[in-house]
Amino acid sequence: MQKSLQLQAAMSAEFGVCVFDVTLDCEDGAAVGSEAEHAALVARLAQSAVAEARVAARVHPVDHAAFAGDVATIAGEAGHRLCHLMLPKCESVDDVLAAERALERAGAHALPLHVLIESPAAVQQAFEIAAHPRVQSLSFGLMDFVSAHAGAIPATAMGSPGQFEHPLVVRAKLEIASACHAYGKVPSHCVVTEFSDLGALRSAAGLAASRFGFTRMWSIHPAQIRPILEAFAPAADDIDAAAKVLLAAAQADWAPINFHGVLHDRASYRYFWQLLVRAQRTGRAIPDSVRHWFEDAGAIAH
């Protein structure tokens, strides 16, 4: 966890912006019987992180005996330093409501929730979960999703390229991405477990970004971070084109324009604006001609 925070600080200095979140894990990170001690460690690490850091914590599921203690300790002591709290094994909006009540008891009244969708029942509830105002993002838990099917989905679907081929897994990913986009939330793609195979990672990240509608992706190894950023960042030519269209639109007071023989209006302006926001978040250079629009913190907020 300490190494992850150090890497985040180093890459933030390199790119001029924090390009990935660090999630301090209690669910799989805590040894059985040491959950309280681990939660206290997570709280201390979050409090000690530099001011620009984006630090989150994954607590135990709401039906786990350690859940209440996790939230009370981590959100209660370090909620002001967290960018969000990650809720695993979320089955329905009732679990979101339970987590929200726990956060309120801890005094973390504004802390967003990121939710892990990890079962077929949860996929069926994805739209209702995404609609909750406290929920900021949905993540797909691939391995738990596959294992929840009692062997009906082969183990190959937990890896690549199988996770992009099996119909039930593909359906789950599309439901999660669609639910997020319906309510203005962030869909976050699952991990690629073949962490030593950067070719598999690049392929998976490219598909997640270009074909499945995801705008974020989990990493489980430092070597995965840069390939993920590259896959999710807009191309330099697209950044330049977006800036030119938006400049022409601004000169026309945002009325429809004919730009090199192509009609553009507020729908495409919104698309190109979002493309530039994504470029900024992934550490890409934005043309000087439009940079002033993105100096406002509200325009580049995560």
Short mmCIF file of C-alpha atoms in Angstrom, two decimals:
data_model
loop_
_atom_site.label_atom_id
_atom_site.label_comp_id
_atom_site.label_asym_id
_atom_site.label_seq_id
_atom_site.Cartn_x
_atom_site.Cartn_y
_atom_site.Cartn_z
CA MET A 1 0.00 0.00 0.00
CA GLN A 2 2.84 2.37 0.81
CA LYS A 3 4.55 1.59 -2.51
CA SER A 4 1.31 2.32 -4.37
CA LEU A 5 1.04 5.73 -2.72
CA GLN A 6 4.67 6.48 -3.54
CA LEU A 7 4.13 5.51 -7.19
CA GLN A 8 1.00 7.66 -7.35
CA ALA A 9 2.94 10.68 -6.05
CA ALA A 10 5.76 10.10 -8.54
CA MET A 11 3.42 9.78 -11.53
CA SER A 12 1.38 12.80 -10.41
CA ALA A 13 4.59 14.85 -10.48
CA GLU A 14 5.44 13.45 -13.93
CA PHE A 15 2.05 14.11 -15.54
CA GLY A 16 1.05 17.21 -13.61
CA VAL A 17 -2.20 15.58 -12.51
CA CYS A 18 -3.16 12.55 -10.42
CA VAL A 19 -3.75 9.92 -13.11
CA PHE A 20 -4.89 6.98 -10.98
CA ASP A 21 -6.50 6.28 -7.63
CA VAL A 22 -4.99 4.06 -4.95
CA THR A 23 -7.49 1.78 -3.24
CA LEU A 24 -6.33 0.49 0.14
CA ASP A 25 -7.90 -2.93 0.57
CA CYS A 26 -9.56 -4.37 3.65
CA GLU A 27 -11.67 -7.09 2.03
CA ASP A 28 -8.81 -9.21 0.69
CA GLY A 29 -5.96 -7.33 2.35
CA ALA A 30 -6.78 -8.06 5.98
CA ALA A 31 -5.77 -11.33 7.62
CA VAL A 32 -8.62 -13.19 9.31
CA GLY A 33 -8.80 -12.04 12.90
CA SER A 34 -6.81 -8.86 12.23
CA GLU A 35 -9.52 -6.85 10.49
CA ALA A 36 -9.61 -4.07 13.09
CA GLU A 37 -5.83 -3.62 13.05
CA HIS A 38 -5.81 -3.54 9.26
CA ALA A 39 -8.58 -0.92 9.15
CA ALA A 40 -6.58 1.24 11.56
CA LEU A 41 -3.53 0.90 9.28
CA VAL A 42 -5.59 1.92 6.25
CA ALA A 43 -6.86 4.99 8.12
CA ARG A 44 -3.31 5.99 9.08
CA LEU A 45 -2.02 5.59 5.54
CA ALA A 46 -4.90 7.64 4.11
CA GLN A 47 -4.27 10.41 6.64
CA SER A 48 -0.55 10.48 5.84
CA ALA A 49 -0.99 10.71 2.06
CA VAL A 50 0.01 13.95 0.36
CA ALA A 51 -2.72 16.53 -0.18
CA GLU A 52 -3.00 15.87 -3.94
CA ALA A 53 -3.37 12.12 -3.53
CA ARG A 54 -6.55 10.32 -4.49
CA VAL A 55 -6.88 7.56 -1.91
CA ALA A 56 -9.82 5.20 -1.49
CA ALA A 57 -10.52 2.24 0.75
CA ARG A 58 -12.29 -1.03 0.01
CA VAL A 59 -14.12 -2.24 3.10
CA HIS A 60 -15.67 -5.62 3.80
CA PRO A 61 -19.17 -6.38 2.41
CA VAL A 62 -22.12 -5.07 4.39
CA ASP A 63 -22.99 -8.56 5.69
CA HIS A 64 -19.47 -9.20 7.03
CA ALA A 65 -18.80 -8.91 10.74
CA ALA A 66 -15.98 -6.43 10.11
CA PHE A 67 -17.98 -4.04 7.92
CA ALA A 68 -19.23 -1.70 10.64
CA GLY A 69 -15.79 -1.48 12.22
CA ASP A 70 -14.13 -0.82 8.86
CA VAL A 71 -16.40 2.12 8.11
CA ALA A 72 -16.31 3.53 11.63
CA THR A 73 -12.50 3.47 11.70
CA ILE A 74 -11.61 4.40 8.14
CA ALA A 75 -14.38 6.86 7.31
CA GLY A 76 -14.54 8.16 10.85
CA GLU A 77 -10.82 8.90 11.12
CA ALA A 78 -9.81 9.51 7.51
CA GLY A 79 -13.02 10.21 5.62
CA HIS A 80 -11.84 13.74 4.87
CA ARG A 81 -8.80 12.30 3.05
CA LEU A 82 -10.64 9.69 0.99
CA CYS A 83 -11.89 10.26 -2.55
CA HIS A 84 -14.42 7.43 -2.15
CA LEU A 85 -15.25 4.24 -0.30
CA MET A 86 -15.36 1.01 -2.28
CA LEU A 87 -18.26 -1.35 -1.43
CA PRO A 88 -17.71 -4.97 -2.54
CA LYS A 89 -20.30 -7.74 -3.05
CA CYS A 90 -23.13 -5.27 -3.47
CA GLU A 91 -26.28 -7.20 -4.32
CA SER A 92 -28.93 -4.46 -4.35
CA VAL A 93 -29.63 -0.84 -3.50
CA ASP A 94 -30.39 -2.05 0.05
CA ASP A 95 -26.67 -2.69 0.47
CA VAL A 96 -25.96 0.82 -0.76
CA LEU A 97 -28.43 2.20 1.78
CA ALA A 98 -26.77 0.19 4.56
CA ALA A 99 -23.36 1.58 3.57
CA GLU A 100 -24.78 5.09 3.40
CA ARG A 101 -26.15 4.77 6.94
CA ALA A 102 -22.77 3.54 8.17
CA LEU A 103 -21.04 6.51 6.55
CA GLU A 104 -23.51 8.91 8.14
CA ARG A 105 -22.86 7.38 11.56
CA ALA A 106 -19.12 7.86 10.96
CA GLY A 107 -19.63 11.51 10.07
CA ALA A 108 -18.59 11.04 6.43
CA HIS A 109 -21.66 12.80 5.07
CA ALA A 110 -20.31 13.61 1.61
CA LEU A 111 -18.04 10.63 0.89
CA PRO A 112 -19.02 8.95 -2.43
CA LEU A 113 -19.48 5.22 -2.83
CA HIS A 114 -17.97 3.08 -5.57
CA VAL A 115 -19.77 -0.24 -5.90
CA LEU A 116 -18.47 -3.63 -7.04
CA ILE A 117 -20.97 -5.67 -9.07
CA GLU A 118 -19.94 -9.30 -8.65
CA SER A 119 -22.97 -11.59 -9.11
CA PRO A 120 -25.77 -12.19 -11.64
CA ALA A 121 -28.31 -10.83 -9.15
CA ALA A 122 -26.30 -7.64 -8.77
CA VAL A 123 -26.06 -7.23 -12.55
CA GLN A 124 -29.85 -7.37 -12.68
CA GLN A 125 -29.96 -4.50 -10.15
CA ALA A 126 -27.21 -2.42 -11.79
CA PHE A 127 -29.49 0.36 -13.02
CA GLU A 128 -31.15 0.82 -9.62
CA ILE A 129 -27.77 0.83 -7.88
CA ALA A 130 -26.31 3.33 -10.36
CA ALA A 131 -29.30 5.61 -9.86
CA HIS A 132 -28.54 6.15 -6.17
CA PRO A 133 -27.09 9.67 -5.69
CA ARG A 134 -24.35 8.47 -3.32
CA VAL A 135 -22.97 6.05 -5.93
CA GLN A 136 -20.27 7.56 -8.13
CA SER A 137 -19.03 4.48 -10.00
CA LEU A 138 -19.76 0.81 -10.68
CA SER A 139 -16.93 -1.70 -11.06
CA PHE A 140 -17.21 -5.21 -12.46
CA GLY A 141 -15.88 -8.04 -10.30
CA LEU A 142 -15.10 -10.60 -12.99
CA MET A 143 -13.72 -13.51 -10.97
CA ASP A 144 -16.50 -13.50 -8.38
CA PHE A 145 -19.07 -13.14 -11.15
CA VAL A 146 -17.76 -16.21 -12.97
CA SER A 147 -17.48 -18.29 -9.81
CA ALA A 148 -21.05 -17.33 -8.84
CA HIS A 149 -22.30 -19.45 -11.74
CA ALA A 150 -21.42 -22.82 -10.14
CA GLY A 151 -19.24 -23.93 -13.02
CA ALA A 152 -21.67 -22.94 -15.78
CA ILE A 153 -19.11 -20.44 -17.08
CA PRO A 154 -15.67 -21.94 -17.84
CA ALA A 155 -12.57 -20.76 -16.00
CA THR A 156 -11.21 -19.35 -19.26
CA ALA A 157 -13.75 -16.53 -18.93
CA MET A 158 -11.80 -15.24 -15.92
CA GLY A 159 -8.87 -14.43 -18.18
CA SER A 160 -8.24 -12.80 -21.54
CA PRO A 161 -9.48 -13.09 -24.21
CA GLY A 162 -12.21 -15.28 -22.67
CA GLN A 163 -13.71 -12.47 -20.63
CA PHE A 164 -14.54 -10.64 -23.86
CA GLU A 165 -16.06 -13.69 -25.55
CA HIS A 166 -18.37 -15.52 -23.16
CA PRO A 167 -21.93 -14.21 -23.67
CA LEU A 168 -22.86 -14.01 -19.98
CA VAL A 169 -19.73 -12.07 -19.10
CA VAL A 170 -20.14 -9.79 -22.11
CA ARG A 171 -23.78 -9.15 -21.13
CA ALA A 172 -22.77 -8.28 -17.56
CA LYS A 173 -20.17 -5.79 -18.73
CA LEU A 174 -22.58 -4.10 -21.11
CA GLU A 175 -25.31 -3.87 -18.45
CA ILE A 176 -22.90 -2.24 -16.00
CA ALA A 177 -21.58 0.24 -18.55
CA SER A 178 -25.10 1.07 -19.74
CA ALA A 179 -26.36 1.57 -16.18
CA CYS A 180 -23.52 3.98 -15.44
CA HIS A 181 -24.00 6.03 -18.57
CA ALA A 182 -27.76 6.20 -17.97
CA TYR A 183 -27.15 8.03 -14.68
CA GLY A 184 -23.92 9.91 -15.37
CA LYS A 185 -21.77 7.54 -13.31
CA VAL A 186 -18.34 6.05 -14.08
CA PRO A 187 -18.08 2.44 -15.33
CA SER A 188 -14.82 0.83 -14.21
CA HIS A 189 -13.56 -2.29 -15.96
CA CYS A 190 -12.26 -5.33 -14.10
CA VAL A 191 -8.66 -6.41 -13.68
CA VAL A 192 -6.57 -8.43 -16.08
CA THR A 193 -5.05 -11.17 -13.93
CA GLU A 194 -2.26 -11.99 -16.41
CA PHE A 195 -0.22 -9.15 -14.96
CA SER A 196 3.02 -10.29 -16.62
CA ASP A 197 1.41 -10.37 -20.09
CA LEU A 198 1.33 -6.72 -21.18
CA GLY A 199 0.03 -7.72 -24.60
CA ALA A 200 -3.08 -9.24 -23.03
CA LEU A 201 -3.48 -6.16 -20.87
CA ARG A 202 -3.22 -3.73 -23.79
CA SER A 203 -5.75 -5.75 -25.77
CA ALA A 204 -8.17 -5.91 -22.84
CA ALA A 205 -7.84 -2.23 -22.00
CA GLY A 206 -8.36 -1.28 -25.64
CA LEU A 207 -11.53 -3.37 -25.89
CA ALA A 208 -12.87 -2.07 -22.57
CA ALA A 209 -12.40 1.53 -23.70
CA SER A 210 -13.40 1.30 -27.36
CA ARG A 211 -16.02 -1.48 -27.51
CA PHE A 212 -17.55 -1.85 -24.05
CA GLY A 213 -18.03 1.75 -22.93
CA PHE A 214 -15.82 1.72 -19.83
CA THR A 215 -13.99 4.90 -18.87
CA ARG A 216 -11.80 3.54 -16.06
CA MET A 217 -10.01 0.27 -15.37
CA TRP A 218 -8.50 -1.50 -12.39
CA SER A 219 -4.84 -2.48 -12.22
CA ILE A 220 -3.28 -5.05 -9.91
CA HIS A 221 0.37 -4.40 -10.69
CA PRO A 222 2.39 -1.20 -11.24
CA ALA A 223 3.40 -2.35 -14.73
CA GLN A 224 -0.25 -2.24 -15.79
CA ILE A 225 -0.87 1.44 -15.06
CA ARG A 226 0.82 3.07 -18.07
CA PRO A 227 -0.71 0.69 -20.66
CA ILE A 228 -4.15 1.34 -19.15
CA LEU A 229 -3.61 5.10 -19.32
CA GLU A 230 -2.53 4.80 -22.94
CA ALA A 231 -5.61 2.76 -23.84
CA PHE A 232 -8.06 5.14 -22.18
CA ALA A 233 -6.41 8.40 -23.27
CA PRO A 234 -7.58 10.09 -26.48
CA ALA A 235 -5.16 10.10 -29.41
CA ALA A 236 -3.18 13.29 -30.04
CA ASP A 237 -4.96 13.88 -33.37
CA ASP A 238 -8.36 13.56 -31.69
CA ILE A 239 -7.33 16.03 -28.97
CA ASP A 240 -6.21 18.55 -31.59
CA ALA A 241 -9.41 18.10 -33.63
CA ALA A 242 -11.60 18.51 -30.54
CA ALA A 243 -9.88 21.75 -29.61
CA LYS A 244 -10.33 23.17 -33.12
CA VAL A 245 -14.04 22.31 -33.23
CA LEU A 246 -14.67 23.81 -29.80
CA LEU A 247 -12.79 27.00 -30.66
CA ALA A 248 -14.89 27.40 -33.82
CA ALA A 249 -18.03 26.73 -31.79
CA ALA A 250 -17.11 29.34 -29.19
CA GLN A 251 -16.55 31.91 -31.94
CA ALA A 252 -20.09 31.14 -33.16
CA ASP A 253 -21.50 31.52 -29.62
CA TRP A 254 -22.11 27.76 -29.57
CA ALA A 255 -24.59 27.82 -32.43
CA PRO A 256 -24.42 25.00 -35.03
CA ILE A 257 -21.42 25.31 -37.33
CA ASN A 258 -20.11 23.95 -40.62
CA PHE A 259 -16.59 22.79 -39.80
CA HIS A 260 -14.72 21.51 -42.86
CA GLY A 261 -17.97 20.35 -44.43
CA VAL A 262 -19.30 18.60 -41.32
CA LEU A 263 -22.22 19.82 -39.20
CA HIS A 264 -21.52 20.23 -35.49
CA ASP A 265 -23.92 21.34 -32.77
CA ARG A 266 -24.23 21.09 -29.02
CA ALA A 267 -24.31 17.30 -29.05
CA SER A 268 -20.90 17.08 -30.70
CA TYR A 269 -19.61 20.00 -28.62
CA ARG A 270 -20.40 18.03 -25.49
CA TYR A 271 -18.59 15.00 -26.93
CA PHE A 272 -15.46 16.97 -27.76
CA TRP A 273 -15.49 18.76 -24.40
CA GLN A 274 -15.64 15.39 -22.63
CA LEU A 275 -12.80 14.15 -24.82
CA LEU A 276 -10.60 17.02 -23.64
CA VAL A 277 -11.56 16.39 -20.02
CA ARG A 278 -10.52 12.75 -20.50
CA ALA A 279 -7.25 13.88 -22.03
CA GLN A 280 -6.52 16.05 -19.01
CA ARG A 281 -7.33 13.27 -16.57
CA THR A 282 -5.03 10.84 -18.33
CA GLY A 283 -2.11 13.25 -18.35
CA ARG A 284 -2.26 14.23 -22.01
CA ALA A 285 -1.29 17.70 -23.19
CA ILE A 286 -4.19 20.01 -24.05
CA PRO A 287 -3.60 22.69 -26.73
CA ASP A 288 -2.78 26.11 -25.30
CA SER A 289 -5.69 27.60 -27.23
CA VAL A 290 -8.25 25.84 -25.00
CA ARG A 291 -6.27 25.21 -21.86
CA HIS A 292 -7.89 28.14 -20.03
CA TRP A 293 -11.26 26.35 -20.11
CA PHE A 294 -9.84 23.48 -18.09
CA GLU A 295 -8.09 25.48 -15.40
CA ASP A 296 -11.41 25.64 -13.57
CA ALA A 297 -11.41 22.80 -10.99
CA GLY A 298 -15.05 22.12 -11.75
CA ALA A 299 -14.23 21.29 -15.37
CA ILE A 300 -11.64 18.66 -14.48
CA ALA A 301 -13.07 17.20 -11.29
CA HIS A 302 -12.90 13.42 -11.01
#
